[in-house]
GROMACS .gro file of C-alpha atoms in nm:
model
  372
    1MET     CA    1   1.433   2.388   3.421
    2SER     CA    2   1.669   2.229   3.188
    3TYR     CA    3   1.703   2.070   2.856
    4ILE     CA    4   1.724   1.670   2.939
    5LYS     CA    5   1.882   1.426   2.693
    6VAL     CA    6   1.640   1.249   2.473
    7ASP     CA    7   1.695   0.879   2.474
    8ILE     CA    8   1.457   0.679   2.202
    9PRO     CA    9   1.518   0.317   2.097
   10GLU     CA   10   1.605   0.315   1.759
   11LEU     CA   11   1.627   0.646   1.676
   12ASP     CA   12   1.950   0.862   1.619
   13THR     CA   13   1.902   1.092   1.938
   14ARG     CA   14   2.310   1.173   1.959
   15GLY     CA   15   2.321   1.528   2.100
   16ILE     CA   16   1.937   1.604   2.091
   17TYR     CA   17   1.819   1.720   2.435
   18LEU     CA   18   1.412   1.854   2.521
   19TRP     CA   19   1.348   2.132   2.733
   20LEU     CA   20   1.122   2.037   3.046
   21GLU     CA   21   1.067   2.206   3.392
   22ASP     CA   22   1.080   1.978   3.703
   23TYR     CA   23   1.241   1.653   3.610
   24ALA     CA   24   1.417   1.501   3.804
   25GLY     CA   25   1.545   1.192   3.534
   26ASP     CA   26   1.844   1.195   3.314
   27THR     CA   27   1.722   1.122   3.017
   28VAL     CA   28   1.339   1.099   2.862
   29THR     CA   29   1.192   0.843   2.616
   30ILE     CA   30   0.811   0.937   2.640
   31PHE     CA   31   0.684   1.318   2.626
   32LYS     CA   32   0.328   1.386   2.551
   33PRO     CA   33   0.292   1.795   2.438
   34SER     CA   34   0.035   1.975   2.609
   35GLY     CA   35   0.155   2.308   2.424
   36GLU     CA   36   0.434   2.434   2.216
   37TYR     CA   37   0.785   2.244   2.309
   38LYS     CA   38   1.174   2.308   2.215
   39LEU     CA   39   1.408   2.057   2.115
   40GLN     CA   40   1.750   2.153   2.098
   41ILE     CA   41   2.081   1.953   1.907
   42ARG     CA   42   2.399   1.994   2.007
   43ILE     CA   43   2.677   1.939   1.746
   44ARG     CA   44   3.045   1.918   1.786
   45THR     CA   45   3.262   2.022   1.486
   46ASN     CA   46   3.632   2.034   1.496
   47GLY     CA   47   3.630   2.019   1.891
   48LYS     CA   48   3.411   2.337   1.904
   49LEU     CA   49   3.019   2.311   2.022
   50THR     CA   50   2.731   2.450   1.871
   51LYS     CA   51   2.398   2.454   1.967
   52LYS     CA   52   2.049   2.490   1.722
   53THR     CA   53   1.700   2.505   1.907
   54PHE     CA   54   1.408   2.411   1.749
   55LYS     CA   55   1.041   2.494   1.828
   56PHE     CA   56   0.753   2.236   1.758
   57PRO     CA   57   0.357   2.299   1.817
   58LYS     CA   58   0.154   2.074   2.037
   59SER     CA   59  -0.010   1.890   1.731
   60LYS     CA   60   0.349   1.742   1.623
   61THR     CA   61   0.423   1.426   1.788
   62PHE     CA   62   0.735   1.425   1.995
   63ARG     CA   63   0.887   1.110   1.810
   64LYS     CA   64   0.793   1.277   1.464
   65ALA     CA   65   0.968   1.615   1.599
   66VAL     CA   66   1.292   1.394   1.714
   67GLU     CA   67   1.301   1.257   1.364
   68GLN     CA   68   1.287   1.584   1.212
   69VAL     CA   69   1.559   1.736   1.426
   70SER     CA   70   1.809   1.410   1.393
   71ASP     CA   71   1.778   1.430   1.012
   72LYS     CA   72   1.918   1.790   1.002
   73ARG     CA   73   2.221   1.704   1.173
   74LEU     CA   74   2.444   1.652   0.858
   75ASP     CA   75   2.295   1.966   0.720
   76LEU     CA   76   2.370   2.175   1.026
   77LYS     CA   77   2.736   2.030   1.045
   78SER     CA   78   2.804   2.100   0.677
   79GLU     CA   79   2.650   2.478   0.741
   80TYR     CA   80   2.855   2.536   1.078
   81GLY     CA   81   3.174   2.400   0.888
   82GLU     CA   82   3.105   2.631   0.631
   83ARG     CA   83   3.019   2.927   0.802
   84GLY     CA   84   3.130   2.891   1.179
   85THR     CA   85   2.757   2.993   1.303
   86LEU     CA   86   2.422   2.901   1.303
   87ARG     CA   87   2.241   3.206   1.383
   88PRO     CA   88   1.884   3.195   1.308
   89GLU     CA   89   1.873   3.491   1.124
   90LYS     CA   90   2.145   3.403   0.858
   91ILE     CA   91   1.976   3.022   0.868
   92GLU     CA   92   1.645   3.190   0.730
   93ILE     CA   93   1.827   3.325   0.448
   94LYS     CA   94   2.107   3.053   0.381
   95LEU     CA   95   1.875   2.765   0.409
   96LYS     CA   96   1.561   2.673   0.219
   97ALA     CA   97   1.299   2.511   0.313
   98LYS     CA   98   1.196   2.155   0.165
   99THR     CA   99   0.858   2.127  -0.046
  100PHE     CA  100   0.623   1.877  -0.041
  101LYS     CA  101   0.744   1.774  -0.378
  102ASP     CA  102   1.093   1.741  -0.227
  103ASN     CA  103   0.988   1.512   0.009
  104TRP     CA  104   0.756   1.297  -0.227
  105ASP     CA  105   1.019   1.259  -0.485
  106LYS     CA  106   1.317   1.097  -0.207
  107TYR     CA  107   0.996   0.903  -0.087
  108ILE     CA  108   0.936   0.763  -0.430
  109LYS     CA  109   1.310   0.679  -0.444
  110ASP     CA  110   1.378   0.483  -0.144
  111ILE     CA  111   1.027   0.275  -0.173
  112SER     CA  112   1.144   0.192  -0.529
  113LEU     CA  113   1.427  -0.032  -0.399
  114THR     CA  114   1.169  -0.290  -0.252
  115ALA     CA  115   0.799  -0.211  -0.402
  116ARG     CA  116   0.657  -0.336  -0.701
  117VAL     CA  117   0.644  -0.141  -1.066
  118GLY     CA  118   0.294  -0.123  -1.037
  119SER     CA  119   0.305  -0.017  -0.691
  120ILE     CA  120   0.505   0.286  -0.783
  121LYS     CA  121   0.273   0.365  -1.121
  122ASN     CA  122   0.000   0.379  -0.866
  123PHE     CA  123   0.184   0.629  -0.668
  124GLU     CA  124   0.280   0.834  -0.929
  125SER     CA  125  -0.071   0.840  -1.102
  126THR     CA  126  -0.208   0.941  -0.715
  127TYR     CA  127   0.049   1.233  -0.715
  128LYS     CA  128  -0.077   1.375  -1.041
  129THR     CA  129  -0.446   1.301  -0.973
  130TRP     CA  130  -0.456   1.445  -0.579
  131LEU     CA  131  -0.141   1.582  -0.462
  132THR     CA  132   0.026   1.854  -0.715
  133PRO     CA  133  -0.181   2.167  -0.545
  134TRP     CA  134   0.053   2.055  -0.253
  135GLU     CA  135   0.364   2.042  -0.438
  136ASN     CA  136   0.520   2.379  -0.368
  137LYS     CA  137   0.389   2.375   0.007
  138THR     CA  138   0.702   2.324   0.285
  139GLU     CA  139   0.422   2.252   0.542
  140ILE     CA  140   0.101   2.069   0.557
  141THR     CA  141  -0.148   2.128   0.792
  142ILE     CA  142  -0.472   1.949   0.939
  143GLU     CA  143  -0.671   2.163   0.784
  144ASP     CA  144  -0.501   2.091   0.435
  145ALA     CA  145  -0.548   1.715   0.518
  146GLN     CA  146  -0.909   1.725   0.585
  147GLU     CA  147  -0.986   1.934   0.280
  148LEU     CA  148  -0.812   1.665   0.064
  149VAL     CA  149  -0.995   1.404   0.214
  150HIS     CA  150  -1.387   1.599   0.160
  151LYS     CA  151  -1.230   1.623  -0.187
  152MET     CA  152  -1.203   1.291  -0.250
  153LEU     CA  153  -1.553   1.212  -0.078
  154ASP     CA  154  -1.711   1.423  -0.302
  155GLU     CA  155  -1.530   1.259  -0.605
  156GLY     CA  156  -1.683   0.926  -0.503
  157LYS     CA  157  -1.376   0.766  -0.349
  158SER     CA  158  -1.420   0.486  -0.103
  159ALA     CA  159  -1.300   0.470   0.260
  160ASN     CA  160  -0.998   0.202   0.139
  161THR     CA  161  -0.891   0.446  -0.165
  162ILE     CA  162  -0.907   0.730   0.055
  163ARG     CA  163  -0.663   0.552   0.296
  164ASN     CA  164  -0.420   0.451   0.029
  165ILE     CA  165  -0.365   0.740  -0.081
  166LEU     CA  166  -0.306   0.903   0.226
  167ALA     CA  167  -0.073   0.610   0.337
  168PRO     CA  168   0.267   0.722   0.158
  169VAL     CA  169   0.165   1.087   0.272
  170LYS     CA  170   0.155   1.031   0.656
  171THR     CA  171   0.511   0.903   0.624
  172PHE     CA  172   0.663   1.276   0.557
  173THR     CA  173   0.413   1.511   0.661
  174PHE     CA  174   0.432   1.623   1.040
  175ILE     CA  175   0.098   1.675   1.154
  176ASN     CA  176  -0.114   1.478   1.375
  177TRP     CA  177  -0.318   1.240   1.194
  178LYS     CA  178  -0.521   1.127   1.438
  179GLU     CA  179  -0.694   1.493   1.438
  180VAL     CA  180  -0.780   1.440   1.061
  181LYS     CA  181  -1.151   1.253   1.009
  182ILE     CA  182  -1.109   0.980   0.758
  183PRO     CA  183  -1.392   0.747   0.666
  184LYS     CA  184  -1.385   0.415   0.848
  185LEU     CA  185  -1.326   0.093   0.653
  186PRO     CA  186  -1.628  -0.088   0.539
  187GLU     CA  187  -1.678  -0.459   0.670
  188PRO     CA  188  -1.480  -0.701   0.402
  189ARG     CA  189  -1.719  -0.813   0.154
  190THR     CA  190  -1.731  -1.223   0.203
  191TYR     CA  191  -1.841  -1.484  -0.083
  192ASN     CA  192  -2.181  -1.605  -0.043
  193TRP     CA  193  -2.283  -1.752  -0.390
  194ASP     CA  194  -2.398  -2.095  -0.410
  195ILE     CA  195  -2.237  -2.369  -0.613
  196LYS     CA  196  -2.455  -2.324  -0.882
  197ASP     CA  197  -2.381  -1.979  -0.937
  198ALA     CA  198  -2.035  -2.014  -0.929
  199LYS     CA  199  -2.036  -2.333  -1.152
  200LYS     CA  200  -2.218  -2.086  -1.390
  201LEU     CA  201  -1.947  -1.783  -1.370
  202VAL     CA  202  -1.685  -2.039  -1.404
  203LYS     CA  203  -1.826  -2.169  -1.740
  204GLY     CA  204  -1.958  -1.831  -1.837
  205MET     CA  205  -1.540  -1.684  -1.786
  206ARG     CA  206  -1.407  -2.000  -1.993
  207ASP     CA  207  -1.651  -1.972  -2.246
  208TYR     CA  208  -1.647  -1.614  -2.294
  209GLN     CA  209  -1.618  -1.413  -2.626
  210PHE     CA  210  -1.594  -1.055  -2.708
  211SER     CA  211  -1.688  -0.885  -3.053
  212PRO     CA  212  -1.584  -0.505  -3.010
  213SER     CA  213  -1.883  -0.295  -3.066
  214GLU     CA  214  -1.840   0.052  -3.217
  215LYS     CA  215  -1.792   0.189  -2.858
  216TYR     CA  216  -1.501  -0.013  -2.779
  217LYS     CA  217  -1.377  -0.055  -3.147
  218GLY     CA  218  -1.024   0.000  -3.017
  219ASP     CA  219  -1.047  -0.274  -2.761
  220ARG     CA  220  -0.741  -0.515  -2.796
  221SER     CA  221  -0.878  -0.764  -2.599
  222ARG     CA  222  -1.073  -1.000  -2.867
  223GLY     CA  223  -1.133  -1.330  -2.909
  224ASN     CA  224  -1.005  -1.554  -2.684
  225GLN     CA  225  -0.728  -1.353  -2.508
  226MET     CA  226  -0.984  -1.273  -2.191
  227GLN     CA  227  -1.060  -1.624  -2.166
  228SER     CA  228  -0.663  -1.697  -2.081
  229ILE     CA  229  -0.674  -1.411  -1.881
  230PHE     CA  230  -0.981  -1.555  -1.657
  231GLU     CA  231  -0.811  -1.911  -1.658
  232PHE     CA  232  -0.514  -1.769  -1.440
  233LEU     CA  233  -0.755  -1.577  -1.220
  234LEU     CA  234  -0.949  -1.893  -1.135
  235ARG     CA  235  -0.623  -2.045  -1.055
  236GLY     CA  236  -0.612  -1.747  -0.766
  237ARG     CA  237  -0.388  -1.496  -0.935
  238ARG     CA  238  -0.435  -1.122  -0.882
  239VAL     CA  239  -0.520  -0.935  -1.208
  240GLY     CA  240  -0.164  -0.741  -1.171
  241GLU     CA  241   0.027  -1.059  -1.148
  242VAL     CA  242  -0.194  -1.192  -1.494
  243LEU     CA  243  -0.104  -0.893  -1.705
  244THR     CA  244   0.263  -0.864  -1.617
  245LEU     CA  245   0.313  -1.202  -1.666
  246GLU     CA  246   0.605  -1.241  -1.981
  247HIS     CA  247   0.676  -1.543  -2.234
  248SER     CA  248   0.992  -1.542  -2.056
  249ASP     CA  249   0.805  -1.637  -1.716
  250ILE     CA  250   0.665  -1.948  -1.890
  251ASP     CA  251   0.849  -2.323  -1.867
  252ARG     CA  252   0.650  -2.532  -2.033
  253GLU     CA  253   0.911  -2.838  -1.995
  254ARG     CA  254   0.871  -2.816  -1.633
  255GLY     CA  255   0.540  -2.706  -1.657
  256LEU     CA  256   0.547  -2.411  -1.400
  257TYR     CA  257   0.490  -2.015  -1.446
  258THR     CA  258   0.650  -1.747  -1.249
  259VAL     CA  259   0.512  -1.446  -1.087
  260ARG     CA  260   0.832  -1.237  -1.011
  261ALA     CA  261   0.891  -1.039  -0.677
  262GLU     CA  262   0.848  -0.725  -0.840
  263ASN     CA  263   0.496  -0.817  -0.990
  264SER     CA  264   0.383  -0.992  -0.643
  265LYS     CA  265   0.217  -0.840  -0.373
  266SER     CA  266   0.398  -1.006  -0.111
  267ALA     CA  267   0.714  -0.904  -0.291
  268SER     CA  268   0.828  -1.261  -0.303
  269THR     CA  269   0.876  -1.467  -0.636
  270HIS     CA  270   0.646  -1.744  -0.676
  271LYS     CA  271   0.605  -2.061  -0.912
  272TYR     CA  272   0.289  -2.201  -0.990
  273PRO     CA  273   0.195  -2.534  -1.206
  274LEU     CA  274   0.120  -2.485  -1.544
  275ASP     CA  275  -0.154  -2.712  -1.615
  276ASP     CA  276  -0.266  -2.827  -1.942
  277GLU     CA  277  -0.575  -2.592  -1.946
  278LEU     CA  278  -0.351  -2.300  -1.923
  279LEU     CA  279  -0.089  -2.400  -2.134
  280VAL     CA  280  -0.311  -2.406  -2.453
  281LYS     CA  281  -0.425  -2.059  -2.365
  282ILE     CA  282  -0.082  -1.913  -2.382
  283PRO     CA  283   0.004  -1.839  -2.702
  284GLU     CA  284   0.391  -1.849  -2.848
  285GLY     CA  285   0.560  -1.505  -2.870
  286THR     CA  286   0.793  -1.262  -2.660
  287GLY     CA  287   0.739  -0.989  -2.387
  288LEU     CA  288   0.428  -0.931  -2.247
  289ILE     CA  289   0.145  -1.238  -2.286
  290PHE     CA  290  -0.147  -1.008  -2.260
  291GLY     CA  291  -0.127  -0.652  -2.423
  292THR     CA  292  -0.401  -0.486  -2.200
  293THR     CA  293  -0.519  -0.327  -1.931
  294ALA     CA  294  -0.660  -0.399  -1.593
  295VAL     CA  295  -0.942  -0.145  -1.655
  296THR     CA  296  -1.048  -0.321  -1.979
  297VAL     CA  297  -1.036  -0.673  -1.781
  298ARG     CA  298  -1.302  -0.500  -1.527
  299ARG     CA  299  -1.498  -0.413  -1.815
  300HIS     CA  300  -1.574  -0.735  -1.969
  301PHE     CA  301  -1.567  -0.887  -1.652
  302ALA     CA  302  -1.859  -0.630  -1.546
  303LEU     CA  303  -2.022  -0.733  -1.875
  304LEU     CA  304  -2.015  -1.101  -1.869
  305LEU     CA  305  -2.174  -1.073  -1.508
  306LYS     CA  306  -2.449  -0.883  -1.691
  307ASN     CA  307  -2.470  -1.146  -1.936
  308LEU     CA  308  -2.540  -1.402  -1.708
  309LYS     CA  309  -2.746  -1.219  -1.492
  310LEU     CA  310  -2.537  -1.242  -1.158
  311PRO     CA  311  -2.444  -1.020  -0.905
  312GLN     CA  312  -2.183  -0.727  -0.993
  313ILE     CA  313  -1.877  -0.818  -0.792
  314HIS     CA  314  -1.512  -0.707  -0.844
  315VAL     CA  315  -1.236  -0.889  -1.015
  316HIS     CA  316  -1.047  -0.950  -0.673
  317ASP     CA  317  -1.375  -1.173  -0.587
  318ILE     CA  318  -1.294  -1.437  -0.826
  319ARG     CA  319  -0.947  -1.515  -0.594
  320HIS     CA  320  -1.223  -1.501  -0.280
  321MET     CA  321  -1.465  -1.734  -0.434
  322THR     CA  322  -1.162  -1.990  -0.541
  323ALA     CA  323  -1.036  -1.969  -0.192
  324THR     CA  324  -1.378  -2.018  -0.037
  325ILE     CA  325  -1.462  -2.302  -0.243
  326SER     CA  326  -1.166  -2.503  -0.230
  327LEU     CA  327  -1.171  -2.462   0.190
  328GLU     CA  328  -1.553  -2.539   0.195
  329SER     CA  329  -1.454  -2.859  -0.029
  330GLY     CA  330  -1.188  -2.934   0.242
  331VAL     CA  331  -0.902  -2.838   0.086
  332PRO     CA  332  -0.622  -2.816   0.346
  333ILE     CA  333  -0.572  -2.416   0.424
  334ALA     CA  334  -0.171  -2.456   0.386
  335ASP     CA  335  -0.279  -2.551   0.038
  336VAL     CA  336  -0.501  -2.276  -0.020
  337SER     CA  337  -0.242  -2.031   0.089
  338ARG     CA  338   0.038  -2.149  -0.141
  339MET     CA  339  -0.235  -2.134  -0.442
  340LEU     CA  340  -0.308  -1.769  -0.294
  341GLY     CA  341   0.055  -1.660  -0.272
  342HIS     CA  342   0.049  -1.575   0.061
  343LYS     CA  343   0.381  -1.498   0.219
  344ASP     CA  344   0.246  -1.662   0.530
  345ILE     CA  345  -0.045  -1.925   0.625
  346ALA     CA  346  -0.138  -1.683   0.901
  347THR     CA  347  -0.264  -1.451   0.612
  348THR     CA  348  -0.476  -1.730   0.482
  349GLU     CA  349  -0.623  -1.800   0.840
  350ARG     CA  350  -0.694  -1.435   0.944
  351ILE     CA  351  -0.881  -1.358   0.559
  352TYR     CA  352  -1.048  -1.691   0.547
  353THR     CA  353  -1.064  -1.925   0.865
  354ASP     CA  354  -1.444  -1.963   1.010
  355LYS     CA  355  -1.561  -1.683   0.773
  356THR     CA  356  -1.830  -1.924   0.608
  357THR     CA  357  -2.098  -2.091   0.823
  358LYS     CA  358  -1.998  -2.434   0.625
  359MET     CA  359  -1.679  -2.425   0.764
  360ALA     CA  360  -1.824  -2.361   1.095
  361LYS     CA  361  -2.107  -2.644   1.065
  362ARG     CA  362  -1.821  -2.917   0.937
  363ALA     CA  363  -1.591  -2.835   1.274
  364THR     CA  364  -1.904  -2.873   1.471
  365ASP     CA  365  -2.017  -3.219   1.307
  366GLY     CA  366  -1.679  -3.346   1.308
  367PHE     CA  367  -1.649  -3.288   1.673
  368LEU     CA  368  -2.007  -3.417   1.774
  369ASN     CA  369  -1.938  -3.755   1.537
  370ALA     CA  370  -1.600  -3.792   1.729
  371ILE     CA  371  -1.794  -3.802   2.094
  372ARG     CA  372  -2.064  -4.043   1.959
   0.00000   0.00000   0.00000
């Protein structure tokens, strides 16, 4: 029985050892806990070696435990330099455990370096709505996570929404998330309208007018503003990309408009053609082009579908409709990928290739005609 050196690629495992019985190797890379287990970190400061041992439950994965111990290295070095000891009884008094909010704030600080502004706002909204009851907790349990899932289900949240809310939480909560029951994602929606209905929808979007009723008298989306937003959506843009467009993103001389990286899901800047139909829809001005919200756009779109007596679909389905009809009309998938702003054509292929029977039939007919 002894401590065996931990060596996991891509992790800083200097001075970290795992307590094992009857182990023949010099290092350990993979370990599946069968019960409570111990990790020890050995720190050398001013020529002196000191040790600190941590115990972990079976539910804590080996990799997460190693990461947690590694993260404590600098704090322990500093404490040992100040106090000359790491005795447990004094650590309990001296060290303050990090709360859930401490970890959340660090996560937001780190991710804000690369994430879109809209994503950060969504995270902040998520925290206020669902995670504030955890903010003073120093440990999140499987029971806590399962209770949150049930609460979201009771509020009518979809499997996709629940998974999006839990995604950032999983990065800094050290529980075995495989034991948390999370609803499965539904099968992806597929566009199955015929071309007649698609033409009806497009005409309705381009002719859309709105006179605010008493209920929505504060709605700023009047006149032709929604027509302009719909026109961008018909070119494969996401609603978030459209609503963050500023007048400075419009290059009338070159006939281009820019979706900046911070507003793009792919975190890359994309330039798109500014055709005449779009150009006449964009007023002169400064700052944001459209002073409205995604919620307002969704409400107008739902009202339009109701007036046209068409099925209620999501605003994002306009993007899918545009891509699917383009592909079924013979537009090369590389061109469709560029229109959608996908970072990689493989993304377009994964979502759209062989999604429609028309595409499959065209491929079959092409082969049969070739061999006749």
